[in-house]
Short mmCIF file of C-alpha atoms and ligand atoms in Angstrom, two decimals:
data_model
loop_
_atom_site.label_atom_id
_atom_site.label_comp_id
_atom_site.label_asym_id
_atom_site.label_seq_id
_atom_site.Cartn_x
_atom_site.Cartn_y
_atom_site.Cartn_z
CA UNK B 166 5.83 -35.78 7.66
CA UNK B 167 2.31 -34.30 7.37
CA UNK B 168 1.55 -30.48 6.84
CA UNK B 169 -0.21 -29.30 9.93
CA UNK B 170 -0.68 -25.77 8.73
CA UNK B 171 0.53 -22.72 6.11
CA UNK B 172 0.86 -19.44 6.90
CA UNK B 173 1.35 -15.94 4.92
CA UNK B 174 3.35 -13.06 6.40
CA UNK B 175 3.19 -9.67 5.13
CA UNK B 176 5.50 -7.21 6.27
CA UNK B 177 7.23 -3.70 4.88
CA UNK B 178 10.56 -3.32 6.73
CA UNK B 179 12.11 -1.44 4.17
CA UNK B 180 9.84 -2.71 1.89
CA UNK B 181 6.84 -5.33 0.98
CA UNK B 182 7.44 -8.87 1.45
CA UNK B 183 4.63 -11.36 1.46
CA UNK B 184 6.62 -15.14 3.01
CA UNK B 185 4.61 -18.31 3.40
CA UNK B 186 5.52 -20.67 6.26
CA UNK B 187 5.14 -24.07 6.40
CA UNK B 188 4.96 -26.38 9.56
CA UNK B 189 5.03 -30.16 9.80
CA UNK B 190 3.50 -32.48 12.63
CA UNK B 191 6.51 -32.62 14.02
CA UNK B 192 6.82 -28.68 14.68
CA UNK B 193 9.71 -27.82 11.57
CA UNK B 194 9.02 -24.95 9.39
CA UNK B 195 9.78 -23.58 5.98
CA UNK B 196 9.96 -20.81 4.51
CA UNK B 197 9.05 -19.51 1.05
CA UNK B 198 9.04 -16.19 -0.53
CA UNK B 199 5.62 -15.00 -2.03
CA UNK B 200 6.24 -11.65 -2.82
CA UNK B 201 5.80 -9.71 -5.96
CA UNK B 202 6.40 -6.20 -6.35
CA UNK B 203 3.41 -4.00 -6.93
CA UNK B 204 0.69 -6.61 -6.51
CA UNK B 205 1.94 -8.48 -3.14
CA UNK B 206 -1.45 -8.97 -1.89
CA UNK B 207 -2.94 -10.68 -4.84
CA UNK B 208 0.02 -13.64 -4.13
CA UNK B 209 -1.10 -13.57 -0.15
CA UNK B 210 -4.89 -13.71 -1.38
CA UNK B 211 -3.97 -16.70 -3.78
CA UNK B 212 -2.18 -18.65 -1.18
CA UNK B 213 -4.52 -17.67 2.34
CA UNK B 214 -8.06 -18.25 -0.18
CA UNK B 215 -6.52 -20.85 -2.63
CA UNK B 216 -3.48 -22.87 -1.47
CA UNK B 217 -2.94 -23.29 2.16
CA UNK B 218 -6.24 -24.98 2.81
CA UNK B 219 -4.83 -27.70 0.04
CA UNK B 220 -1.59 -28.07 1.64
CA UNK B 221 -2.91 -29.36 5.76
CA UNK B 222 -2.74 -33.22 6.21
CA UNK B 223 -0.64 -33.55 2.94
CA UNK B 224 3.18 -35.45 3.14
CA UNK B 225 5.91 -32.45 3.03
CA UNK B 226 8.14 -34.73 1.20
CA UNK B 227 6.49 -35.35 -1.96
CA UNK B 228 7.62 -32.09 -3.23
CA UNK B 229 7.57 -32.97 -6.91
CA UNK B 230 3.81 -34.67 -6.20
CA UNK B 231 2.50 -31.56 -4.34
CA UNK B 232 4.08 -28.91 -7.25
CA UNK B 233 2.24 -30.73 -10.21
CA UNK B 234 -1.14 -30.61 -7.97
CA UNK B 235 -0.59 -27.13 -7.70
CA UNK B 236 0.45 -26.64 -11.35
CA UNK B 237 -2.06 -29.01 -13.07
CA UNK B 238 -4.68 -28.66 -10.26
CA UNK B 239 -5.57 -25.29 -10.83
CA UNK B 240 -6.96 -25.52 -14.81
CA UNK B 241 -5.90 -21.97 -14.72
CA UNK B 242 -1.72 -22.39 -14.92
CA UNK B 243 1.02 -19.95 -15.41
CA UNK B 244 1.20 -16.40 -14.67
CA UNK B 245 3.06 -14.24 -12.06
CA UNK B 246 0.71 -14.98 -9.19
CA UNK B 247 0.67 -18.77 -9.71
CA UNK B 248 3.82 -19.50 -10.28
CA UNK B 249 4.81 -17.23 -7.39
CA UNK B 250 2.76 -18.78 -5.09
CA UNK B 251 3.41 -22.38 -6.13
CA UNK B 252 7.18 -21.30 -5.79
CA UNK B 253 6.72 -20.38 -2.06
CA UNK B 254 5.51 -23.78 -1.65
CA UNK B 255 8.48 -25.61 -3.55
CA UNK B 256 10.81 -23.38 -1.70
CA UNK B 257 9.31 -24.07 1.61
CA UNK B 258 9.08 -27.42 0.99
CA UNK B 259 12.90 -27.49 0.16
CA UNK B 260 13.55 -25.71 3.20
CA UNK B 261 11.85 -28.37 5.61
CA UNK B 262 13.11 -31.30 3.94
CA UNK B 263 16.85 -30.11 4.41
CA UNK B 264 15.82 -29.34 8.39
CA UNK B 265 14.55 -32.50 9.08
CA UNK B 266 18.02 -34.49 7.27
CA UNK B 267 20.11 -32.13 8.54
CA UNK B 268 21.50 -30.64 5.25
CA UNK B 269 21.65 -27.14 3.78
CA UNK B 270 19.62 -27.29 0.27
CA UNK B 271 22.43 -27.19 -1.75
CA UNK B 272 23.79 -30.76 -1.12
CA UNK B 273 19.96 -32.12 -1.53
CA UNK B 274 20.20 -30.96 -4.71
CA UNK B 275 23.58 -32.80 -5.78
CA UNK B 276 26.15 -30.75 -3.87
CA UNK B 277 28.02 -28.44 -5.42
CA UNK B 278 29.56 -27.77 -8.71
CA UNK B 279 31.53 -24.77 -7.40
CA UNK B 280 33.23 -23.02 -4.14
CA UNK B 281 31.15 -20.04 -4.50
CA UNK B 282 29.13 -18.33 -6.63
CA UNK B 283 29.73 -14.65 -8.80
CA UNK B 284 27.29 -12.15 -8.11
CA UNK B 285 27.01 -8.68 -9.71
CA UNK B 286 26.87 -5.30 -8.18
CA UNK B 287 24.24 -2.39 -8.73
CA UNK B 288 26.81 0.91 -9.56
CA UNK B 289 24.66 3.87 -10.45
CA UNK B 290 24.63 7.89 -10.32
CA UNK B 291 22.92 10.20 -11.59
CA UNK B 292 25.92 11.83 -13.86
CA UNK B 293 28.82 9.48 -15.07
CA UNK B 294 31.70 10.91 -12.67
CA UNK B 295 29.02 9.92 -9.65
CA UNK B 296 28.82 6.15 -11.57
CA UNK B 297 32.25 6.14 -11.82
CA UNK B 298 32.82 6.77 -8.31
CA UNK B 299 30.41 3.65 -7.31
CA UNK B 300 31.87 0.85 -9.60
CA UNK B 301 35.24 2.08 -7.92
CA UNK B 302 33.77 1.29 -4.62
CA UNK B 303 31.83 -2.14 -5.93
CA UNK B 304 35.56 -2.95 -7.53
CA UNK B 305 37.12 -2.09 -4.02
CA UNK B 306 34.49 -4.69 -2.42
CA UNK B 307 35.77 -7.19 -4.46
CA UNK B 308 32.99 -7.55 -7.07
CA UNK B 309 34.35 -9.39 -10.08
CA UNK B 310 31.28 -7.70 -11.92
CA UNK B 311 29.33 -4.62 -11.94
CA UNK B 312 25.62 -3.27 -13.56
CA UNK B 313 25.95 0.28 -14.46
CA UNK B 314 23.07 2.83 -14.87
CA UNK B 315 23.47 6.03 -14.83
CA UNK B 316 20.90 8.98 -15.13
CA UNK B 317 20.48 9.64 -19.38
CA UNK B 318 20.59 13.41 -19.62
CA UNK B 319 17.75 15.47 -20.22
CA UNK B 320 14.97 12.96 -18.86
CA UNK B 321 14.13 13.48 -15.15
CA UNK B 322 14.32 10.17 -14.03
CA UNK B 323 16.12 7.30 -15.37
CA UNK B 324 15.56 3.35 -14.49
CA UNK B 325 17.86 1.52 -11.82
CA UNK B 326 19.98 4.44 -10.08
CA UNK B 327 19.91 4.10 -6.37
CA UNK B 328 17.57 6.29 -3.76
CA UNK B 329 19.77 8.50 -2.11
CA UNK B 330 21.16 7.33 1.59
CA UNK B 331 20.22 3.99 0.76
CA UNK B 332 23.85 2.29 0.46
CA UNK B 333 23.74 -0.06 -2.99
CA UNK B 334 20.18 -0.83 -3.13
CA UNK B 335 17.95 0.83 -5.01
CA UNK B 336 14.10 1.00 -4.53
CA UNK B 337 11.84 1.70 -7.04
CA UNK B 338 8.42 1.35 -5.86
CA UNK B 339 8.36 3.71 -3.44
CA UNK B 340 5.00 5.85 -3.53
CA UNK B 341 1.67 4.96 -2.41
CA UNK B 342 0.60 5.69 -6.69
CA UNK B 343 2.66 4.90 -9.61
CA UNK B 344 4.64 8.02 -10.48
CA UNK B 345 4.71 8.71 -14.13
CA UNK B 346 8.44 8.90 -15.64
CA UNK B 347 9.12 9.61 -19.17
CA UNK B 348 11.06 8.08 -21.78
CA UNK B 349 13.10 9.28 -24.59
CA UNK B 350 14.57 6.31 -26.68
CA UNK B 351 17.01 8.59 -28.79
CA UNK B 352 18.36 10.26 -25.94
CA UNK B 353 19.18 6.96 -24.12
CA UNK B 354 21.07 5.28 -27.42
CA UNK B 355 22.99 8.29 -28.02
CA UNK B 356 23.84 8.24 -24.12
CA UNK B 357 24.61 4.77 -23.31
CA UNK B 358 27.86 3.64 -25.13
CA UNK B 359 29.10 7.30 -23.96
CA UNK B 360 28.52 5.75 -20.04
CA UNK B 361 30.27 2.49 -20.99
CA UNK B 362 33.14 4.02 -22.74
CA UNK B 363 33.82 6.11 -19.44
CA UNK B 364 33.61 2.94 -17.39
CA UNK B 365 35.97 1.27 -19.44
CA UNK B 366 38.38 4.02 -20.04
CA UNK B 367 38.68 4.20 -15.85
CA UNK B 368 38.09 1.01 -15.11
CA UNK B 369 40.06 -0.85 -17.63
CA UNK B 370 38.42 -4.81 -19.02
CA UNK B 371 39.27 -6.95 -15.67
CA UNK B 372 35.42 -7.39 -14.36
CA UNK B 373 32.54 -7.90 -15.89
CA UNK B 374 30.19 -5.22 -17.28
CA UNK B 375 26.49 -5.56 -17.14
CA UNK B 376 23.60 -3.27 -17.99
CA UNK B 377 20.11 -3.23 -17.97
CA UNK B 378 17.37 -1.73 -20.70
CA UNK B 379 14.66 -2.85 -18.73
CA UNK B 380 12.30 -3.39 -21.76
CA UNK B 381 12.35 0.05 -23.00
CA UNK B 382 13.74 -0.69 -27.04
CA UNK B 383 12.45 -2.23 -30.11
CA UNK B 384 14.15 -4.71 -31.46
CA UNK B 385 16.18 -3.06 -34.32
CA UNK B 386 16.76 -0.13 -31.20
CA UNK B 387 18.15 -2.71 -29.36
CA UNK B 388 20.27 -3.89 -32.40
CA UNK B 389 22.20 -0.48 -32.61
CA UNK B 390 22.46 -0.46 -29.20
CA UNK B 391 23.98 -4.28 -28.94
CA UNK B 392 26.52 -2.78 -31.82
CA UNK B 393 27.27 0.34 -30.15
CA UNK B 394 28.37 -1.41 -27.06
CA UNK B 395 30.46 -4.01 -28.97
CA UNK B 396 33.84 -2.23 -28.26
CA UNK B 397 33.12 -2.57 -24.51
CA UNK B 398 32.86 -6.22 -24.07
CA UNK B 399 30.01 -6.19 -22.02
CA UNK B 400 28.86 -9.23 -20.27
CA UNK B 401 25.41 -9.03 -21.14
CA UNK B 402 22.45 -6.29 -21.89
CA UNK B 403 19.53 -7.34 -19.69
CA UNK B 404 16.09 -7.29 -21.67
CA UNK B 405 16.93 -5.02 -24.61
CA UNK B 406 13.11 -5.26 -25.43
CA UNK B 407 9.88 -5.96 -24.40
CA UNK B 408 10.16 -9.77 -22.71
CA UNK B 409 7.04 -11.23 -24.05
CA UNK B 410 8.20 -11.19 -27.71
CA UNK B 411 10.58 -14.34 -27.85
CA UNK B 412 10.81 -13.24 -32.04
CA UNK B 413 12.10 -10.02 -31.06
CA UNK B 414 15.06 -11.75 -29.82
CA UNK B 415 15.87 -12.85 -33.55
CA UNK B 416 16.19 -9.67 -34.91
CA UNK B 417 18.72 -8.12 -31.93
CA UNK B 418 20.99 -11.78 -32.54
CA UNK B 419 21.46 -11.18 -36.58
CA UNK B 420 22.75 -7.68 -36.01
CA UNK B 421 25.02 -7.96 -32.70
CA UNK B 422 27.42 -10.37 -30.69
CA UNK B 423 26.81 -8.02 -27.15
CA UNK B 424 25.56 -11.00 -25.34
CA UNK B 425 21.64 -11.28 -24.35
CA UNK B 426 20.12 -11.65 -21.13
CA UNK B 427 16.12 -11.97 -20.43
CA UNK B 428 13.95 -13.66 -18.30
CA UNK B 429 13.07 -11.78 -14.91
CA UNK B 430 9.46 -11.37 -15.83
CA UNK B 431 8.97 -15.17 -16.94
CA UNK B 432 7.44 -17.59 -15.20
CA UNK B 433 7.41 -20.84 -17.10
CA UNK B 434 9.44 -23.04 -18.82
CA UNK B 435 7.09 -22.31 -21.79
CA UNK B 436 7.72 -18.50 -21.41
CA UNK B 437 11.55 -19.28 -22.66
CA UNK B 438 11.14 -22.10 -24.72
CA UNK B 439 12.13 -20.85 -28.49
CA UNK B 440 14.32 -18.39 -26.57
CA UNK B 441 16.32 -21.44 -25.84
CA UNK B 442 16.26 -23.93 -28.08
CA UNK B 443 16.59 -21.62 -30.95
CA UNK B 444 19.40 -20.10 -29.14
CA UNK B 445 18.03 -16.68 -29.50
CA UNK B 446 19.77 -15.40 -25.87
CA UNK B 447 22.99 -16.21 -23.62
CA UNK B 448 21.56 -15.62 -20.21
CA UNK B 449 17.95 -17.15 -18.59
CA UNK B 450 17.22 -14.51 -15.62
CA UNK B 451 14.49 -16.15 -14.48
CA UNK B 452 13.62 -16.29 -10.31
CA UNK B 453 13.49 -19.19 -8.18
CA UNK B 454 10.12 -17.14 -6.73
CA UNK B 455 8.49 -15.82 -9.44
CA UNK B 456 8.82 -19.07 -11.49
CA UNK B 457 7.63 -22.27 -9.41
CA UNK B 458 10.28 -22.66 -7.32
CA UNK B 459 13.51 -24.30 -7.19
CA UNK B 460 11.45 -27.50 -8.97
CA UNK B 461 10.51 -25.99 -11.87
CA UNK B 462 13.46 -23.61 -11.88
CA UNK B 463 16.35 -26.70 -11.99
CA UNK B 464 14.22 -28.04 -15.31
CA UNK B 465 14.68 -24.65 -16.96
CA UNK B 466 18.00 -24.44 -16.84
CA UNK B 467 18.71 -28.14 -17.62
CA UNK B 468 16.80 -26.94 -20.53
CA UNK B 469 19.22 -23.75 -21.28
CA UNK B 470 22.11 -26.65 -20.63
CA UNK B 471 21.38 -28.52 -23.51
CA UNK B 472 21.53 -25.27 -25.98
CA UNK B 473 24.53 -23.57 -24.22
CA UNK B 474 22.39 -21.00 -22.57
CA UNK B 475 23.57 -19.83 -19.01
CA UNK B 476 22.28 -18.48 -15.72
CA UNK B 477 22.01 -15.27 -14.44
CA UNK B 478 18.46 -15.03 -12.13
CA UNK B 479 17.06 -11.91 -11.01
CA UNK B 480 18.16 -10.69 -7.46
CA UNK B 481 16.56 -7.80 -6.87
CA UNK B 482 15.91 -6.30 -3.79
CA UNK B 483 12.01 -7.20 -4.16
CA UNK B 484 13.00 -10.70 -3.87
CA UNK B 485 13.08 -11.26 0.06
CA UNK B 486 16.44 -13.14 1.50
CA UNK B 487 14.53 -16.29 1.54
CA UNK B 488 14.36 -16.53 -2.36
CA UNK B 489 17.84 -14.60 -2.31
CA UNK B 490 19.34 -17.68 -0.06
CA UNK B 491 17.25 -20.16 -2.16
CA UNK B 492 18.37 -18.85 -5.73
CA UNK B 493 22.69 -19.44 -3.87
CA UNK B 494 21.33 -23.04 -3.42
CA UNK B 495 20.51 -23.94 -6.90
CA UNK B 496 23.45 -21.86 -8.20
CA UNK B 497 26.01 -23.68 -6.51
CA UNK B 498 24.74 -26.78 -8.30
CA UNK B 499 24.19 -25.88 -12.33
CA UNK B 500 26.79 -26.85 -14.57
CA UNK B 501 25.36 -23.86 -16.50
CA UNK B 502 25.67 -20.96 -14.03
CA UNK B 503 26.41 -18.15 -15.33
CA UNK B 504 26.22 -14.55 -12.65
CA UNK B 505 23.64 -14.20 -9.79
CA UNK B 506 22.13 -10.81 -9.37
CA UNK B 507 22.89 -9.54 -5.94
CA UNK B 508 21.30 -6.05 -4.93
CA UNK B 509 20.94 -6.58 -1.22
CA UNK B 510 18.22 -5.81 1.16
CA UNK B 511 16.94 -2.64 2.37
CA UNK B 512 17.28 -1.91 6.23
CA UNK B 513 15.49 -2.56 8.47
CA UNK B 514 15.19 -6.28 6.70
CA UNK B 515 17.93 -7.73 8.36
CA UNK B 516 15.76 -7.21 11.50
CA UNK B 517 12.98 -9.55 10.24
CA UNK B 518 14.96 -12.03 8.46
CA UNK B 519 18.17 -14.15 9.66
CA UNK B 520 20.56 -15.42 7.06
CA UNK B 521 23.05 -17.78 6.58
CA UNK B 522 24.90 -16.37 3.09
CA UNK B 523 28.23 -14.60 3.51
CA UNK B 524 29.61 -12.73 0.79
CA UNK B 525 34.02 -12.53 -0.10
CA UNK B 526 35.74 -11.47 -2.93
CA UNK B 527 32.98 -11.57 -5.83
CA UNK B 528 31.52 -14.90 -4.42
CA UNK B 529 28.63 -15.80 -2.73
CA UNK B 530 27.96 -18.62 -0.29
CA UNK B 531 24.17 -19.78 1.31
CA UNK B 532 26.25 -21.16 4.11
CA UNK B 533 25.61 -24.91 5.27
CA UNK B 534 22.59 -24.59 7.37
CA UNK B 535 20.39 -26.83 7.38
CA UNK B 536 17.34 -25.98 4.86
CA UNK B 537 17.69 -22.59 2.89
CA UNK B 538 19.26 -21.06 5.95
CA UNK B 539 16.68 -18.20 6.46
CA UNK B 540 14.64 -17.65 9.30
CA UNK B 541 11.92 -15.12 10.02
CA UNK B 542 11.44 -13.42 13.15
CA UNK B 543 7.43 -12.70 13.21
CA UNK B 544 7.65 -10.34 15.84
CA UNK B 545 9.85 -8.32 14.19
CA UNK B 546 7.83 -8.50 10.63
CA UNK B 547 4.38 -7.16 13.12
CA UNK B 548 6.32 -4.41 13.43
CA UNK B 549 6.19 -3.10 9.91
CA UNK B 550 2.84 -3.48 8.58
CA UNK B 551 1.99 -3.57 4.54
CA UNK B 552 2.20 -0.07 2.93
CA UNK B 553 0.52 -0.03 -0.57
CA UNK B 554 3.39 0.84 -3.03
CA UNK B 555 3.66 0.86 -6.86
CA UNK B 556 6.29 0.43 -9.35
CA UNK B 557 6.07 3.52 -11.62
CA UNK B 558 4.80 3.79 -15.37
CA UNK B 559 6.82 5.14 -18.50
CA UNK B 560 4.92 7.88 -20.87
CA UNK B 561 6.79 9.31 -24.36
CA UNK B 562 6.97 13.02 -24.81
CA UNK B 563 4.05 12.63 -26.59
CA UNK B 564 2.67 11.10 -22.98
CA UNK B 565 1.27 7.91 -24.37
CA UNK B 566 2.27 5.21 -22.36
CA UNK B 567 5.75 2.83 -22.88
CA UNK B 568 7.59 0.09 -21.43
CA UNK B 569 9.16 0.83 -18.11
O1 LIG N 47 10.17 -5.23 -9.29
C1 LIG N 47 10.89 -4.84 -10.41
C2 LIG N 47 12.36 -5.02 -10.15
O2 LIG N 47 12.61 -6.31 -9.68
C3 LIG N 47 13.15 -4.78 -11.40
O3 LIG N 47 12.92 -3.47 -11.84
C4 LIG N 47 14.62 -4.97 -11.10
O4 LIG N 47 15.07 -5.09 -13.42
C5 LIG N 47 15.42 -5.31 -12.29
C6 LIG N 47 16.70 -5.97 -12.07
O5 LIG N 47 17.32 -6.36 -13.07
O6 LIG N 47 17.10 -6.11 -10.93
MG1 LIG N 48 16.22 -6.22 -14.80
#
């Protein structure tokens, strides 16, 4: 069924999200999510100047035909903007070749390998008796597993603890200019195992414990840190250091066995190559969205298969339902899944998009709509024009600039 036309949505109901839509000759749509945080417009740019204009008159089924003329087609591969946009195609693509058979993504891809699939929980606060009181109420939910953050004291502002008044999402780019936040590495080592030793000692060792470093350590930091954290069986720590240094990796293995999780900020297989066949990490986090799609996505972790490397994508809340609903799809079918990150959406979102997933007991389902099981409601999304927003920016006491 031909392409008739491709069109990119931008909308802020709660936040940014940039969705491409797909119709056929035949009047079905897809949907695929384009957005990425802090630089949404470059993605719409790439896909309104670059991509949709390729897309009209060509046949919506030959998905795997239409991702490598993307890919190879452009000279200029890889990177977040690319592979973003070429993922909004794959996933759109997905999404109208389950409408028009009749079957939710899932079984297109094999069916599934499981009933449901384990998602983990965003518990924060900004002291440890206010992060104890959210994983109690993620453990009352039902969440077999929880990431906990809590503010390190003495800094002003720490990474991943949830915007008042905002239920259990947090929202990080949320001015109109990156704010500057500063970073203390000491502080946060000394600080951390103290957190996970009060989860544990309340909590007990029946879910799973996650946390996040969000890129901030080097890699013989990250070392002590994997040690100090040994006694509290943690289920992984998320990119201990910076994500583009696959060597760095090495160094944190040799010295600890907390488990290893990286990937979010990939977008290529290539990005996670030595990663995984040198069996330098436990967990790829990579995105259906931000890394071609649910194409390119399946042959990275057939990849991590091979070398006992599991799943655990990125779910944040910058990742619009459609990719949210997409990334359930491919879970369901990896022999290798591992966890799915599930932070939820912010409100009004649920306005804008429809969706099929349902959520009991720790487990996730993307329901068995036909497609992805998203829709968008454009009037809705006119409602809540683009806002410029930024991420914000690490600086040392010494305010030169680090990680964030
Ligand atoms: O846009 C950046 C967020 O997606 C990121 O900060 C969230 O690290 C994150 C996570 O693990 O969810
Ligand atoms: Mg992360």
């Amino acid at each position: 069924m031909r392409i008739t036309s491709a069109d990119v949505i931008v909308t802020c109901p709660g936040r940014n999200y940039v969705t491409l839509k797909i119709t056929t000759e035949d009047g079905t749509t897809g949907l695929g999510d384009a957005t990425l945080n802090g630089r949404e417009l470059s993605v719409a740019s790439y896909l309104r100047d670059h991509v949709c204009p390729l897309l009209v008159g060509r046949d919506s089924g030959r998905i795997n035909d239409i991702w490598q003329y993307l890919y190879r087609g452009a000279y200029w591969r890889r990177g977040p903007v690319t592979m973003t946009a070429i993922a909004a195609v794959d996933c759109a693509l997905w999404d109208i070749l389950g409408k028009r058979v009749g079957k939710p993504v899932h079984q297109l891809l094999g069916g599934a390998a499981r009933d449901g699939v384990m998602v983990y929980g965003h518990a924060s606060g900004q002291s440890v008796d206010d992060l104890l009181d959210s994983v109690g109420g993620f453990l009352d939910q039902g969440y077999r597993a929880v990431r906990v953050q809590a503010a390190v004291p003495g800094l002003e502002s720490t990474y991943g603890l949830h915007h008042p008044g905002t239920g259990h999402t947090y929202e990080p780019a949320d001015a109109a200019m990156p704010t500057d936040n500063v970073w203390h590495t000491p502080a946060y080592l000394d600080f951390a195992p103290e957190m996970m030793k009060a989860v544990r000692e309340r909590f007990g060792y029946g879910f799973h414990l996650l946390h996040d470093v969000h890129h901030r350590l080097s890699p013989l930091e990250a070392a002590q840190l994997g040690r100090s954290l040994e006694p509290y069986r943690m289920f992984w720590i998320e990119d201990p250091t910076p994500a583009e240094d696959q060597e760095a990796f090495r160094t944190i293995r040799q010295h600890t066995t907390t488990p290893l999780a990286v990937g979010e900020v990939f977008n290529t297989i290539w990005d996670c190559q030595h990663l995984i066949t040198e069996r330098l990490i436990d967990y790829i986090r990579m995105s259906v969205s931000h890394s071609g799609g649910i194409t390119h996505l399946r042959r990275i972790f057939d990849l991590a298969d091979l070398y006992g490397v599991r799943t655990g994508s990125h779910g944040a809340g910058d990742l619009s339902p459609v990719s949210f609903a997409a990334a359930l799809h491919l879970d369901l079918t990896v022999p290798n899944f591992g966890i799915q990150e599930y932070m939820g959406h912010l409100e009004p979102a649920s306005e804008v998009f429809r969706t099929s997933y349902t959520f009991a007991d720790g487990y996730m389902h993307p329901g068995d709509a036909p497609g992805l099981g998203v829709e968008i409601d454009e009037e809705a999304a006119a409602r809540y024009p683009y806002e410029a927003r930024y991420l914000p920016v690490n600086r040392r006491l010494d305010g030169s600039m680090h990680d964030w």
